[in-house]
Amino acid sequence: MSKPTIAQASCADDYDPNSMPVAKARAFIHQFLEPLEARVRVPVRSALGRVLAEDVISPVDVPSHRNSAMDGWAVRGADLANAGETVLEEIGASFAGRPFAGAVGAGQCVRIMTGGVVPEGTDTVVMQERARADGKRIAFAPGQATGQNVREAGEDLARGGVAIAKGRIVRPAELGLIASLGIGEVSVFRPLRVAFFSTGDELKSVGSTLGEGEIYDSNRYTIHGMLERLGCEVLDLGVVRDDPALLETAFREAAAAADVVITSGGVSVGEADFVKGLLGQMGEVVFWKIAMKPGRPLAYGRIGKAHFFGLPGNPVSVMVTFYQFVREALLTLMGASPVEPVPTFPATCAVRLKKAPGRTEFQRGVLSRGTDGQWQVRPTGEQGSGILKSMSEANCFIILGDAVGNVEPGSQVEVQLLEGVV
Ligand code: AMP
Ligand code: MG
């Protein structure tokens, strides 16, 4: 079955652009996301934060040889008596990086350190706490099991096996794992190109003086930060005035240069008609009122080949809608898989929260340990959608779902840590 167009998808029976639940908007967008294909080879360190475009296949067994998991002696399991001590003769040593050269015969043992190659003839390591040395005569306590404390070659990862799957975002652990295989270069997807601009006649750039009714363009900075953190290639087109000709030029330029176009402002009632008409001609865009607070107006669609996200203008709404809709979409386009929503978990709400059922609220919260040792959360002061300080002071979102009404102190609410999202 071929994928629906945006217009077809927005004709579904239960599609209501004026009351769009958060989950439904997310699922709607998800239908249209085709991951990038272009890839590049980069040195391992440069892969940090990028998405693997191919499985990393192990060229070797890990560990590469049978080695000891303990400091002790390598012995032949068959030599160990079931009852009473066993005394064996130490004939050499095997240290990590300095293996024992010979073979071990009956009645003999080899001193071995963690990571040391288990010598030929032996199959068991007795930890040093279970042994007593008297010169080269080593007495082992009873109760040892043949094969114990030995790590087999290929036990962690067999040669030819998938060490890291395509789609994984490379973190420090992956850098180390790739290096541990002796691999110096990996294939990653090329960065996603994202163009963005702010719209509004009231906006001034930092560095200029404000006239009456004017404000500084802060969305330009938060959007820049959010995109950089995701590893996107950022194309900042600045502020565009609410003027049809200028907006049309900006949209054209952005869509031609980037995989994704993001704007802030201009999608709220009153302003939307203007942008709606324009984007109706240039592409296929749907305008929603999401059943959420903050962040009610949101536009999504295509302008030419580029994906388009029209975020609301209010600074907190910009961040909330970015994290709830755009982040996952961009990760999917970047080739990441699986893309999971950032986990939420319950915490005790320390104060009363006012909330009307029927929409999802994303309050900005501070999660901390209560005196009882349990995690508790409280909102950061005033929650207006223009108050960026509420976001700056927060370490989590308090997510109050559609069905939730007022929250009483001591009851459980869902929280989502910003660390890991941002
Ligand atoms: P709009 O969605 O364009 O109606 O804007 C909603 C509110 O957000 C208005 O108070 C705007 O002044 C404000 N706003 C819009 N864009 C920005 C921006 N880039 N930086 C800071 N505030 C903005
Ligand atoms: Mg505006």
GROMACS .gro file of C-alpha atoms and ligand atoms in nm:
model
  446
    1MET     CA    1   0.000   0.000   0.000
    2SER     CA    2   0.142   0.337  -0.093
    3LYS     CA    3   0.167   0.605   0.172
    4PRO     CA    4  -0.115   0.859   0.190
    5THR     CA    5  -0.047   1.219   0.102
    6ILE     CA    6  -0.086   1.476   0.377
    7ALA     CA    7  -0.414   1.586   0.219
    8GLN     CA    8  -0.545   1.227   0.209
    9ALA     CA    9  -0.440   1.159   0.569
   10SER     CA   10  -0.617   1.473   0.685
   11CYS     CA   11  -0.946   1.348   0.537
   12ALA     CA   12  -0.975   1.059   0.786
   13ASP     CA   13  -1.313   1.042   0.963
   14ASP     CA   14  -1.184   1.127   1.308
   15TYR     CA   15  -0.944   1.399   1.194
   16ASP     CA   16  -1.023   1.729   1.362
   17PRO     CA   17  -0.761   1.999   1.307
   18ASN     CA   18  -0.921   2.216   1.574
   19SER     CA   19  -0.882   1.963   1.854
   20MET     CA   20  -0.587   1.741   1.778
   21PRO     CA   21  -0.469   1.516   2.064
   22VAL     CA   22  -0.090   1.514   2.116
   23ALA     CA   23  -0.051   1.143   2.041
   24LYS     CA   24  -0.253   1.171   1.723
   25ALA     CA   25  -0.050   1.464   1.592
   26ARG     CA   26   0.267   1.267   1.662
   27ALA     CA   27   0.134   0.961   1.479
   28PHE     CA   28   0.013   1.174   1.188
   29ILE     CA   29   0.357   1.328   1.137
   30HIS     CA   30   0.526   0.991   1.173
   31GLN     CA   31   0.355   0.856   0.858
   32PHE     CA   32   0.553   1.094   0.638
   33LEU     CA   33   0.904   1.055   0.773
   34GLU     CA   34   1.148   0.883   0.538
   35PRO     CA   35   1.499   0.860   0.684
   36LEU     CA   36   1.795   1.010   0.500
   37GLU     CA   37   2.000   0.780   0.284
   38ALA     CA   38   2.322   0.968   0.215
   39ARG     CA   39   2.611   0.849   0.426
   40VAL     CA   40   2.974   0.935   0.488
   41ARG     CA   41   3.270   0.755   0.642
   42VAL     CA   42   3.424   0.931   0.939
   43PRO     CA   43   3.702   0.857   1.189
   44VAL     CA   44   3.560   0.696   1.503
   45ARG     CA   45   3.580   1.003   1.729
   46SER     CA   46   3.393   1.217   1.476
   47ALA     CA   47   3.102   0.973   1.491
   48LEU     CA   48   3.007   1.093   1.841
   49GLY     CA   49   2.641   1.200   1.839
   50ARG     CA   50   2.587   1.083   1.483
   51VAL     CA   51   2.377   0.796   1.353
   52LEU     CA   52   2.537   0.474   1.230
   53ALA     CA   53   2.443   0.410   0.867
   54GLU     CA   54   2.563   0.049   0.868
   55ASP     CA   55   2.586  -0.231   1.121
   56VAL     CA   56   2.927  -0.241   1.286
   57ILE     CA   57   3.044  -0.598   1.229
   58SER     CA   58   3.309  -0.744   1.452
   59PRO     CA   59   3.620  -0.849   1.254
   60VAL     CA   60   3.749  -1.040   1.557
   61ASP     CA   61   3.640  -1.257   1.846
   62VAL     CA   62   3.592  -1.062   2.169
   63PRO     CA   63   3.771  -1.157   2.381
   64SER     CA   64   4.025  -1.263   2.122
   65HIS     CA   65   4.151  -1.558   2.331
   66ARG     CA   66   4.053  -1.761   2.632
   67ASN     CA   67   4.150  -1.554   2.934
   68SER     CA   68   4.121  -1.540   3.309
   69ALA     CA   69   3.843  -1.352   3.490
   70MET     CA   70   4.043  -1.355   3.815
   71ASP     CA   71   4.385  -1.324   3.968
   72GLY     CA   72   4.491  -1.677   4.071
   73TRP     CA   73   4.630  -1.994   3.913
   74ALA     CA   74   4.537  -2.170   3.589
   75VAL     CA   75   4.499  -2.544   3.652
   76ARG     CA   76   4.373  -2.862   3.489
   77GLY     CA   77   4.026  -2.924   3.631
   78ALA     CA   78   4.091  -3.300   3.628
   79ASP     CA   79   4.381  -3.253   3.873
   80LEU     CA   80   4.163  -3.108   4.148
   81ALA     CA   81   4.060  -3.350   4.421
   82ASN     CA   82   3.697  -3.362   4.523
   83ALA     CA   83   3.779  -3.366   4.893
   84GLY     CA   84   4.077  -3.211   5.068
   85GLU     CA   85   4.344  -2.981   4.930
   86THR     CA   86   4.521  -3.035   4.598
   87VAL     CA   87   4.887  -2.939   4.575
   88LEU     CA   88   5.025  -2.849   4.228
   89GLU     CA   89   5.361  -2.721   4.108
   90GLU     CA   90   5.376  -2.369   3.965
   91ILE     CA   91   5.579  -2.374   3.641
   92GLY     CA   92   5.536  -2.017   3.514
   93ALA     CA   93   5.313  -1.714   3.484
   94SER     CA   94   5.061  -1.568   3.239
   95PHE     CA   95   5.002  -1.196   3.272
   96ALA     CA   96   4.775  -0.976   3.058
   97GLY     CA   97   4.978  -0.913   2.742
   98ARG     CA   98   5.250  -1.160   2.844
   99PRO     CA   99   5.121  -1.517   2.793
  100PHE     CA  100   5.285  -1.834   2.925
  101ALA     CA  101   5.466  -1.999   2.635
  102GLY     CA  102   5.462  -2.371   2.715
  103ALA     CA  103   5.198  -2.634   2.781
  104VAL     CA  104   5.084  -2.738   3.125
  105GLY     CA  105   5.097  -3.105   3.222
  106ALA     CA  106   4.935  -3.311   3.498
  107GLY     CA  107   5.026  -3.192   3.848
  108GLN     CA  108   5.127  -2.847   3.722
  109CYS     CA  109   4.975  -2.499   3.736
  110VAL     CA  110   5.052  -2.145   3.615
  111ARG     CA  111   5.020  -1.818   3.804
  112ILE     CA  112   4.767  -1.607   3.612
  113MET     CA  113   4.635  -1.251   3.632
  114THR     CA  114   4.299  -1.114   3.515
  115GLY     CA  115   4.299  -1.093   3.136
  116GLY     CA  116   4.596  -1.331   3.107
  117VAL     CA  117   4.573  -1.599   2.836
  118VAL     CA  118   4.466  -1.934   2.984
  119PRO     CA  119   4.763  -2.162   2.898
  120GLU     CA  120   4.736  -2.469   2.680
  121GLY     CA  121   4.647  -2.773   2.887
  122THR     CA  122   4.456  -2.579   3.152
  123ASP     CA  123   4.082  -2.515   3.161
  124THR     CA  124   4.014  -2.371   3.505
  125VAL     CA  125   4.124  -2.074   3.717
  126VAL     CA  126   4.131  -2.091   4.096
  127MET     CA  127   4.117  -1.746   4.250
  128GLN     CA  128   4.409  -1.659   4.475
  129GLU     CA  129   4.185  -1.630   4.783
  130ARG     CA  130   4.120  -2.006   4.751
  131ALA     CA  131   4.491  -2.097   4.731
  132ARG     CA  132   4.798  -2.097   4.954
  133ALA     CA  133   5.148  -2.067   4.809
  134ASP     CA  134   5.455  -2.227   4.964
  135GLY     CA  135   5.728  -2.135   4.719
  136LYS     CA  136   5.635  -2.308   4.392
  137ARG     CA  137   5.405  -2.553   4.569
  138ILE     CA  138   5.047  -2.422   4.557
  139ALA     CA  139   4.772  -2.574   4.771
  140PHE     CA  140   4.417  -2.533   4.642
  141ALA     CA  141   4.106  -2.552   4.859
  142PRO     CA  142   3.846  -2.818   4.765
  143GLY     CA  143   3.514  -2.732   4.600
  144GLN     CA  144   3.644  -2.583   4.270
  145ALA     CA  145   3.446  -2.644   3.950
  146THR     CA  146   3.616  -2.729   3.622
  147GLY     CA  147   3.592  -2.435   3.377
  148GLN     CA  148   3.538  -2.171   3.645
  149ASN     CA  149   3.671  -1.814   3.605
  150VAL     CA  150   3.758  -1.864   3.239
  151ARG     CA  151   3.628  -1.628   2.970
  152GLU     CA  152   3.601  -1.806   2.637
  153ALA     CA  153   3.723  -1.650   2.311
  154GLY     CA  154   3.428  -1.486   2.131
  155GLU     CA  155   3.216  -1.506   2.445
  156ASP     CA  156   3.121  -1.135   2.436
  157LEU     CA  157   3.106  -1.107   2.061
  158ALA     CA  158   3.183  -1.363   1.790
  159ARG     CA  159   3.374  -1.265   1.477
  160GLY     CA  160   3.122  -1.166   1.205
  161GLY     CA  161   2.855  -1.079   1.464
  162VAL     CA  162   2.676  -0.742   1.480
  163ALA     CA  163   2.849  -0.534   1.745
  164ILE     CA  164   2.627  -0.225   1.700
  165ALA     CA  165   2.319  -0.205   1.482
  166LYS     CA  166   2.261   0.053   1.210
  167GLY     CA  167   2.050   0.342   1.341
  168ARG     CA  168   2.224   0.366   1.676
  169ILE     CA  169   2.326   0.713   1.787
  170VAL     CA  170   2.693   0.692   1.878
  171ARG     CA  171   2.765   0.767   2.244
  172PRO     CA  172   3.091   0.733   2.438
  173ALA     CA  173   3.020   0.361   2.496
  174GLU     CA  174   2.993   0.302   2.120
  175LEU     CA  175   3.318   0.493   2.055
  176GLY     CA  176   3.494   0.257   2.295
  177LEU     CA  177   3.322  -0.054   2.162
  178ILE     CA  178   3.415   0.034   1.803
  179ALA     CA  179   3.774   0.102   1.907
  180SER     CA  180   3.785  -0.228   2.099
  181LEU     CA  181   3.726  -0.405   1.765
  182GLY     CA  182   4.022  -0.229   1.609
  183ILE     CA  183   3.795  -0.033   1.373
  184GLY     CA  184   3.913   0.318   1.291
  185GLU     CA  185   3.634   0.446   1.064
  186VAL     CA  186   3.258   0.404   1.052
  187SER     CA  187   2.977   0.491   0.816
  188VAL     CA  188   2.730   0.750   0.949
  189PHE     CA  189   2.437   0.931   0.789
  190ARG     CA  190   2.510   1.278   0.667
  191PRO     CA  191   2.379   1.545   0.904
  192LEU     CA  192   2.021   1.658   0.860
  193ARG     CA  193   2.005   2.011   0.720
  194VAL     CA  194   1.754   2.225   0.905
  195ALA     CA  195   1.673   2.584   0.806
  196PHE     CA  196   1.479   2.803   1.045
  197PHE     CA  197   1.354   3.156   1.086
  198SER     CA  198   1.145   3.362   1.324
  199THR     CA  199   0.846   3.558   1.203
  200GLY     CA  200   0.701   3.877   1.351
  201ASP     CA  201   0.712   4.252   1.299
  202GLU     CA  202   0.784   4.299   1.671
  203LEU     CA  203   1.109   4.100   1.667
  204LYS     CA  204   1.451   4.258   1.689
  205SER     CA  205   1.787   4.089   1.680
  206VAL     CA  206   2.019   4.098   1.979
  207GLY     CA  207   2.247   4.400   1.941
  208SER     CA  208   1.981   4.642   1.822
  209THR     CA  209   1.781   4.882   2.041
  210LEU     CA  210   1.418   4.802   2.112
  211GLY     CA  211   1.145   5.043   2.006
  212GLU     CA  212   0.806   5.051   2.172
  213GLY     CA  213   0.630   4.713   2.158
  214GLU     CA  214   0.938   4.539   2.023
  215ILE     CA  215   1.107   4.233   2.177
  216TYR     CA  216   1.427   4.043   2.119
  217ASP     CA  217   1.406   3.732   1.907
  218SER     CA  218   1.480   3.462   2.164
  219ASN     CA  219   1.334   3.169   1.964
  220ARG     CA  220   1.622   3.201   1.724
  221TYR     CA  221   1.852   3.108   2.009
  222THR     CA  222   1.651   2.827   2.167
  223ILE     CA  223   1.586   2.666   1.828
  224HIS     CA  224   1.952   2.698   1.738
  225GLY     CA  225   2.044   2.525   2.066
  226MET     CA  226   1.791   2.246   2.031
  227LEU     CA  227   1.902   2.171   1.675
  228GLU     CA  228   2.272   2.179   1.756
  229ARG     CA  229   2.219   1.937   2.045
  230LEU     CA  230   2.058   1.693   1.805
  231GLY     CA  231   2.353   1.717   1.570
  232CYS     CA  232   2.172   1.893   1.285
  233GLU     CA  233   2.341   2.117   1.032
  234VAL     CA  234   2.178   2.449   1.115
  235LEU     CA  235   2.086   2.717   0.863
  236ASP     CA  236   1.975   3.029   1.050
  237LEU     CA  237   1.772   3.262   0.828
  238GLY     CA  238   1.709   3.518   1.103
  239VAL     CA  239   1.392   3.723   1.143
  240VAL     CA  240   1.138   3.760   0.863
  241ARG     CA  241   0.874   4.031   0.889
  242ASP     CA  242   0.503   3.948   0.855
  243ASP     CA  243   0.507   4.043   0.490
  244PRO     CA  244   0.379   3.802   0.222
  245ALA     CA  245   0.655   3.869  -0.029
  246LEU     CA  246   0.936   3.840   0.227
  247LEU     CA  247   0.783   3.525   0.379
  248GLU     CA  248   0.744   3.363   0.041
  249THR     CA  249   1.110   3.429  -0.041
  250ALA     CA  250   1.220   3.295   0.298
  251PHE     CA  251   1.014   2.976   0.264
  252ARG     CA  252   1.145   2.917  -0.089
  253GLU     CA  253   1.505   2.973   0.012
  254ALA     CA  254   1.472   2.753   0.320
  255ALA     CA  255   1.296   2.466   0.140
  256ALA     CA  256   1.552   2.467  -0.140
  257ALA     CA  257   1.849   2.457   0.096
  258ALA     CA  258   1.736   2.219   0.370
  259ASP     CA  259   1.574   1.885   0.450
  260VAL     CA  260   1.357   2.048   0.714
  261VAL     CA  261   1.219   2.399   0.758
  262ILE     CA  262   1.120   2.523   1.103
  263THR     CA  263   0.955   2.856   1.174
  264SER     CA  264   0.830   3.014   1.494
  265GLY     CA  265   0.534   3.249   1.518
  266GLY     CA  266   0.267   3.326   1.265
  267VAL     CA  267   0.059   3.009   1.303
  268SER     CA  268  -0.181   3.136   1.570
  269VAL     CA  269  -0.537   3.240   1.487
  270GLY     CA  270  -0.534   3.576   1.314
  271GLU     CA  271  -0.187   3.528   1.169
  272ALA     CA  272  -0.242   3.179   1.029
  273ASP     CA  273  -0.470   3.276   0.742
  274PHE     CA  274  -0.195   3.471   0.589
  275VAL     CA  275   0.067   3.195   0.611
  276LYS     CA  276  -0.196   2.932   0.526
  277GLY     CA  277  -0.269   3.090   0.191
  278LEU     CA  278   0.098   3.119   0.111
  279LEU     CA  279   0.189   2.761   0.209
  280GLY     CA  280  -0.123   2.628   0.038
  281GLN     CA  281   0.034   2.740  -0.288
  282MET     CA  282   0.389   2.632  -0.209
  283GLY     CA  283   0.323   2.290  -0.060
  284GLU     CA  284   0.095   2.076   0.147
  285VAL     CA  285   0.055   2.200   0.501
  286VAL     CA  286  -0.197   2.126   0.776
  287PHE     CA  287  -0.269   2.369   1.057
  288TRP     CA  288  -0.370   2.228   1.392
  289LYS     CA  289  -0.493   2.340   1.726
  290ILE     CA  290  -0.335   2.080   1.949
  291ALA     CA  291  -0.519   1.985   2.268
  292MET     CA  292  -0.220   2.087   2.477
  293LYS     CA  293  -0.087   2.367   2.690
  294PRO     CA  294   0.135   2.540   2.611
  295GLY     CA  295   0.172   2.508   2.237
  296ARG     CA  296  -0.176   2.504   2.091
  297PRO     CA  297  -0.117   2.613   1.731
  298LEU     CA  298   0.112   2.394   1.519
  299ALA     CA  299   0.155   2.352   1.146
  300TYR     CA  300   0.309   2.050   0.974
  301GLY     CA  301   0.361   1.960   0.613
  302ARG     CA  302   0.586   1.970   0.308
  303ILE     CA  303   0.720   2.266   0.118
  304GLY     CA  304   0.866   2.118  -0.197
  305LYS     CA  305   1.079   1.828  -0.074
  306ALA     CA  306   1.138   1.976   0.270
  307HIS     CA  307   0.943   1.883   0.582
  308PHE     CA  308   0.791   2.184   0.751
  309PHE     CA  309   0.717   2.250   1.117
  310GLY     CA  310   0.542   2.577   1.197
  311LEU     CA  311   0.586   2.624   1.570
  312PRO     CA  312   0.393   2.876   1.778
  313GLY     CA  313   0.563   3.206   1.863
  314ASN     CA  314   0.560   3.195   2.240
  315PRO     CA  315   0.906   3.101   2.365
  316VAL     CA  316   0.797   2.819   2.597
  317SER     CA  317   0.551   2.683   2.340
  318VAL     CA  318   0.835   2.667   2.091
  319MET     CA  319   1.041   2.448   2.320
  320VAL     CA  320   0.753   2.225   2.430
  321THR     CA  321   0.630   2.162   2.076
  322PHE     CA  322   0.986   2.105   1.957
  323TYR     CA  323   1.049   1.840   2.222
  324GLN     CA  324   0.710   1.674   2.187
  325PHE     CA  325   0.686   1.666   1.806
  326VAL     CA  326   0.993   1.787   1.622
  327ARG     CA  327   1.268   1.609   1.814
  328GLU     CA  328   1.142   1.258   1.739
  329ALA     CA  329   1.068   1.351   1.378
  330LEU     CA  330   1.419   1.487   1.324
  331LEU     CA  331   1.578   1.181   1.485
  332THR     CA  332   1.376   0.958   1.253
  333LEU     CA  333   1.481   1.162   0.949
  334MET     CA  334   1.843   1.143   1.069
  335GLY     CA  335   1.818   0.764   1.037
  336ALA     CA  336   1.806   0.686   1.409
  337SER     CA  337   1.620   0.370   1.506
  338PRO     CA  338   1.451   0.284   1.720
  339VAL     CA  339   1.332   0.635   1.810
  340GLU     CA  340   1.161   0.610   2.144
  341PRO     CA  341   0.979   0.887   2.324
  342VAL     CA  342   1.186   1.003   2.621
  343PRO     CA  343   1.067   0.789   2.916
  344THR     CA  344   0.832   0.931   3.175
  345PHE     CA  345   0.792   0.804   3.529
  346PRO     CA  346   0.568   0.883   3.826
  347ALA     CA  347   0.671   1.119   4.105
  348THR     CA  348   0.485   1.266   4.399
  349CYS     CA  349   0.351   1.614   4.335
  350ALA     CA  350   0.435   1.838   4.632
  351VAL     CA  351   0.174   2.105   4.564
  352ARG     CA  352  -0.173   2.149   4.423
  353LEU     CA  353  -0.189   2.194   4.044
  354LYS     CA  354  -0.480   2.349   3.865
  355LYS     CA  355  -0.564   2.166   3.546
  356ALA     CA  356  -0.866   2.135   3.318
  357PRO     CA  357  -0.933   1.789   3.167
  358GLY     CA  358  -0.946   1.758   2.789
  359ARG     CA  359  -0.593   1.860   2.700
  360THR     CA  360  -0.237   1.762   2.788
  361GLU     CA  361  -0.034   2.007   2.993
  362PHE     CA  362   0.342   2.026   2.999
  363GLN     CA  363   0.422   2.215   3.316
  364ARG     CA  364   0.784   2.292   3.387
  365GLY     CA  365   0.894   2.125   3.708
  366VAL     CA  366   1.178   2.075   3.951
  367LEU     CA  367   1.229   1.715   4.055
  368SER     CA  368   1.412   1.665   4.383
  369ARG     CA  369   1.442   1.416   4.670
  370GLY     CA  370   1.190   1.481   4.947
  371THR     CA  371   1.279   1.444   5.315
  372ASP     CA  372   1.132   1.091   5.294
  373GLY     CA  373   1.391   1.002   5.030
  374GLN     CA  374   1.127   0.976   4.754
  375TRP     CA  375   1.133   1.180   4.433
  376GLN     CA  376   0.894   1.471   4.441
  377VAL     CA  377   0.817   1.743   4.192
  378ARG     CA  378   0.687   2.099   4.204
  379PRO     CA  379   0.627   2.345   3.920
  380THR     CA  380   0.869   2.631   3.857
  381GLY     CA  381   0.664   2.940   3.948
  382GLU     CA  382   0.453   3.112   3.685
  383GLN     CA  383   0.372   2.885   3.392
  384GLY     CA  384   0.283   3.140   3.122
  385SER     CA  385   0.384   3.030   2.772
  386GLY     CA  386   0.596   3.343   2.731
  387ILE     CA  387   0.796   3.290   3.051
  388LEU     CA  388   1.119   3.129   2.940
  389LYS     CA  389   1.251   3.144   3.296
  390SER     CA  390   1.002   2.866   3.381
  391MET     CA  391   1.187   2.647   3.133
  392SER     CA  392   1.531   2.759   3.242
  393GLU     CA  393   1.465   2.674   3.608
  394ALA     CA  394   1.309   2.337   3.526
  395ASN     CA  395   1.480   1.999   3.519
  396CYS     CA  396   1.167   1.815   3.401
  397PHE     CA  397   0.828   1.843   3.241
  398ILE     CA  398   0.529   1.752   3.454
  399ILE     CA  399   0.304   1.587   3.197
  400LEU     CA  400  -0.064   1.600   3.289
  401GLY     CA  401  -0.254   1.387   3.038
  402ASP     CA  402  -0.585   1.468   2.869
  403ALA     CA  403  -0.795   1.294   3.135
  404VAL     CA  404  -0.618   1.450   3.436
  405GLY     CA  405  -0.797   1.725   3.631
  406ASN     CA  406  -0.673   1.919   3.932
  407VAL     CA  407  -0.384   1.749   4.111
  408GLU     CA  408  -0.386   1.735   4.491
  409PRO     CA  409  -0.062   1.752   4.693
  410GLY     CA  410   0.079   1.403   4.757
  411SER     CA  411  -0.069   1.246   4.444
  412GLN     CA  412   0.133   1.096   4.160
  413VAL     CA  413   0.209   1.277   3.835
  414GLU     CA  414   0.414   1.175   3.531
  415VAL     CA  415   0.746   1.353   3.487
  416GLN     CA  416   0.991   1.355   3.198
  417LEU     CA  417   1.349   1.458   3.267
  418LEU     CA  418   1.484   1.732   3.044
  419GLU     CA  419   1.828   1.578   3.075
  420GLY     CA  420   1.826   1.322   2.796
  421VAL     CA  421   1.579   1.529   2.595
  422VAL     CA  422   1.776   1.848   2.554
  423AMP     P1  423   0.266   3.451   1.733
  423AMP     O1  424   0.255   3.303   1.739
  423AMP     O2  425   0.343   3.500   1.617
  423AMP     O3  426   0.130   3.513   1.745
  423AMP     O4  427   0.346   3.495   1.861
  423AMP     C1  428   0.297   3.466   1.990
  423AMP     C2  429   0.376   3.542   2.096
  423AMP     O5  430   0.514   3.499   2.093
  423AMP     C3  431   0.381   3.692   2.073
  423AMP     O6  432   0.376   3.755   2.201
  423AMP     C4  433   0.515   3.714   2.008
  423AMP     O7  434   0.566   3.843   2.031
  423AMP     C5  435   0.601   3.608   2.074
  423AMP     N1  436   0.709   3.570   1.984
  423AMP     C6  437   0.693   3.533   1.854
  423AMP     N2  438   0.811   3.506   1.799
  423AMP     C7  439   0.905   3.525   1.895
  423AMP     C8  440   1.045   3.514   1.899
  423AMP     N3  441   1.114   3.474   1.791
  423AMP     N4  442   1.111   3.541   2.014
  423AMP     C9  443   1.041   3.580   2.124
  423AMP     N5  444   0.908   3.591   2.126
  423AMP    C10  445   0.839   3.566   2.014
  424MG      MG  446   0.372   3.676   1.515
   0.00000   0.00000   0.00000
